[in-house]
C-alpha positions as CSV (number, residue, x, y, z in Angstrom):
1,M,-3.7,10.7,19.0
2,F,-4.0,11.3,22.8
3,N,-1.1,8.8,23.3
4,A,1.0,10.8,20.8
5,I,0.3,14.1,22.6
6,T,1.1,12.5,26.0
7,S,4.3,11.1,24.6
8,L,5.3,14.5,23.2
9,F,4.7,16.2,26.6
10,K,6.7,13.5,28.4
11,Q,9.6,14.0,26.0
12,L,9.5,17.7,26.5
13,L,9.4,17.3,30.3
14,D,12.3,14.9,30.1
15,G,14.3,17.5,28.3
16,Q,14.6,15.6,25.0
17,D,15.4,17.7,21.9
18,L,12.6,16.8,19.6
19,S,14.1,18.6,16.7
20,Q,16.9,16.1,16.7
21,Q,14.6,13.1,16.5
22,K,14.9,11.8,12.9
23,Q,13.8,8.5,11.4
24,S,15.1,6.9,8.3
25,P,13.6,8.0,5.0
26,N,12.6,4.3,4.4
27,L,10.6,4.3,7.6
28,A,9.0,7.6,6.7
29,I,8.0,6.2,3.3
30,A,6.5,3.1,4.9
31,C,4.6,5.3,7.4
32,L,3.0,7.3,4.6
33,L,1.9,4.1,2.8
34,S,0.5,2.8,6.0
35,E,-1.3,6.0,6.8
36,V,-3.1,5.8,3.4
37,A,-4.1,2.2,4.0
38,G,-5.5,3.0,7.4
39,A,-7.1,6.3,6.6
40,D,-10.5,4.7,6.0
41,H,-10.1,2.5,9.1
42,Q,-10.3,-0.6,6.9
43,I,-7.0,-2.2,5.9
44,D,-7.9,-4.9,3.5
45,D,-5.5,-7.7,2.4
46,K,-5.1,-6.1,-1.0
47,E,-3.9,-2.8,0.5
48,Q,-1.6,-4.7,2.9
49,Q,-0.1,-6.6,-0.1
50,A,0.2,-3.4,-2.1
51,K,2.2,-1.8,0.7
52,L,4.5,-4.7,0.8
53,T,5.0,-4.9,-2.9
54,L,5.5,-1.1,-3.2
55,L,8.1,-1.0,-0.5
56,Q,10.0,-3.8,-2.2
57,R,9.9,-2.0,-5.5
58,L,10.6,1.5,-4.3
59,L,13.3,0.6,-1.7
60,G,14.7,-2.6,-3.2
61,L,13.9,-4.6,-0.1
62,E,13.3,-8.3,0.4
63,A,9.8,-9.4,1.6
64,Q,11.0,-10.0,5.1
65,E,12.6,-6.6,5.3
66,A,9.5,-4.9,3.9
67,N,7.3,-6.7,6.5
68,A,9.6,-5.6,9.3
69,L,9.5,-2.0,8.0
70,I,5.7,-2.1,7.9
71,D,5.6,-3.3,11.5
72,S,7.9,-0.5,12.5
73,A,5.8,2.0,10.5
74,D,2.6,0.9,12.2
75,E,4.1,1.5,15.6
76,Q,5.5,4.9,14.6
77,I,2.1,5.9,13.3
78,R,0.5,5.2,16.7
79,R,3.0,7.6,18.3
80,S,2.8,10.3,15.6
81,A,0.7,13.4,15.8
82,S,0.7,14.3,12.1
83,L,1.9,13.5,8.5
84,Y,4.5,16.2,9.0
85,D,6.4,13.8,11.2
86,F,7.0,11.7,8.1
87,T,7.1,14.2,5.2
88,S,9.7,16.4,6.9
89,Q,12.1,13.5,6.5
90,L,11.5,13.3,2.8
91,R,11.8,16.9,1.4
92,E,15.4,16.3,0.3
93,L,14.2,13.6,-2.2
94,T,14.2,14.6,-5.9
95,Q,10.9,15.9,-7.3
96,E,10.7,12.7,-9.4
97,T,11.1,10.5,-6.3
98,R,8.4,12.5,-4.4
99,F,6.1,12.0,-7.4
100,E,6.7,8.3,-7.4
101,L,5.9,8.2,-3.6
102,I,2.6,10.0,-4.2
103,K,1.9,7.6,-7.0
104,A,2.6,4.7,-4.7
105,M,0.2,6.2,-2.1
106,W,-2.5,6.2,-4.8
107,E,-1.7,2.6,-5.6
108,V,-2.2,1.6,-2.0
109,A,-5.5,3.6,-1.8
110,H,-6.7,2.0,-5.1
111,A,-5.6,-1.5,-4.3
112,D,-9.1,-2.4,-3.0
113,G,-10.7,-1.0,-6.2
114,E,-12.0,2.2,-4.7
115,I,-10.5,5.4,-3.3
116,D,-12.1,6.5,0.0
117,P,-12.4,10.3,0.5
118,L,-10.2,9.9,3.7
119,E,-7.5,8.2,1.7
120,D,-7.7,11.0,-0.9
121,A,-7.3,13.6,1.9
122,V,-4.2,11.9,3.3
123,I,-2.6,11.7,-0.1
124,R,-3.5,15.4,-0.8
125,K,-2.0,16.5,2.5
126,A,1.2,14.5,2.0
127,A,1.6,15.9,-1.6
128,E,1.2,19.5,-0.2
129,L,3.8,18.8,2.6
130,L,6.2,17.3,0.1
131,Y,5.8,20.2,-2.3
132,V,4.4,18.1,-5.1
133,D,2.5,20.3,-7.6
134,H,-1.3,19.8,-7.7
135,S,-1.0,18.9,-11.4
136,Q,1.5,16.1,-10.5
137,F,-0.8,14.9,-7.7
138,I,-3.6,14.6,-10.2
139,R,-1.4,13.0,-12.9
140,A,-0.3,10.3,-10.4
141,K,-3.9,9.6,-9.4
142,L,-5.0,9.3,-13.1
143,M,-2.0,7.0,-13.9
144,V,-3.1,4.7,-11.1
145,T,-6.9,4.8,-11.6
146,N,-6.6,4.5,-15.4
147,G,-4.1,1.6,-15.1
148,K,-1.1,3.3,-16.8
């Protein structure tokens, strides 16, 4: 977090226009999935595999491309200050696509068999920032936890 703030101030001092810094939607999606996996500070192999599988399914990527995207996402997360950095890139997605993203985040969180309260909080905040209704947030969670 401190590094992200330091980086932000350095960019401001260097005169960079921060509002023009955009990342690809695919990278933003990978960042959100990685944020959930790392929320409880324990990324287990099942969560790592879930991220890989979901990126392949959601974005139509090959395994090697998905792995490279996850590596880029992990680096981006270290430089980021908040979820807003990622969700702001995804607001133009359709409501259905945003729902599928929230569902995918639940799948990553539940990959190890339990949902940590910190993972729940990350998904809840992402859903709010993406303007996903609370009822859809709960529906996605139930679909994942009930195996539907």
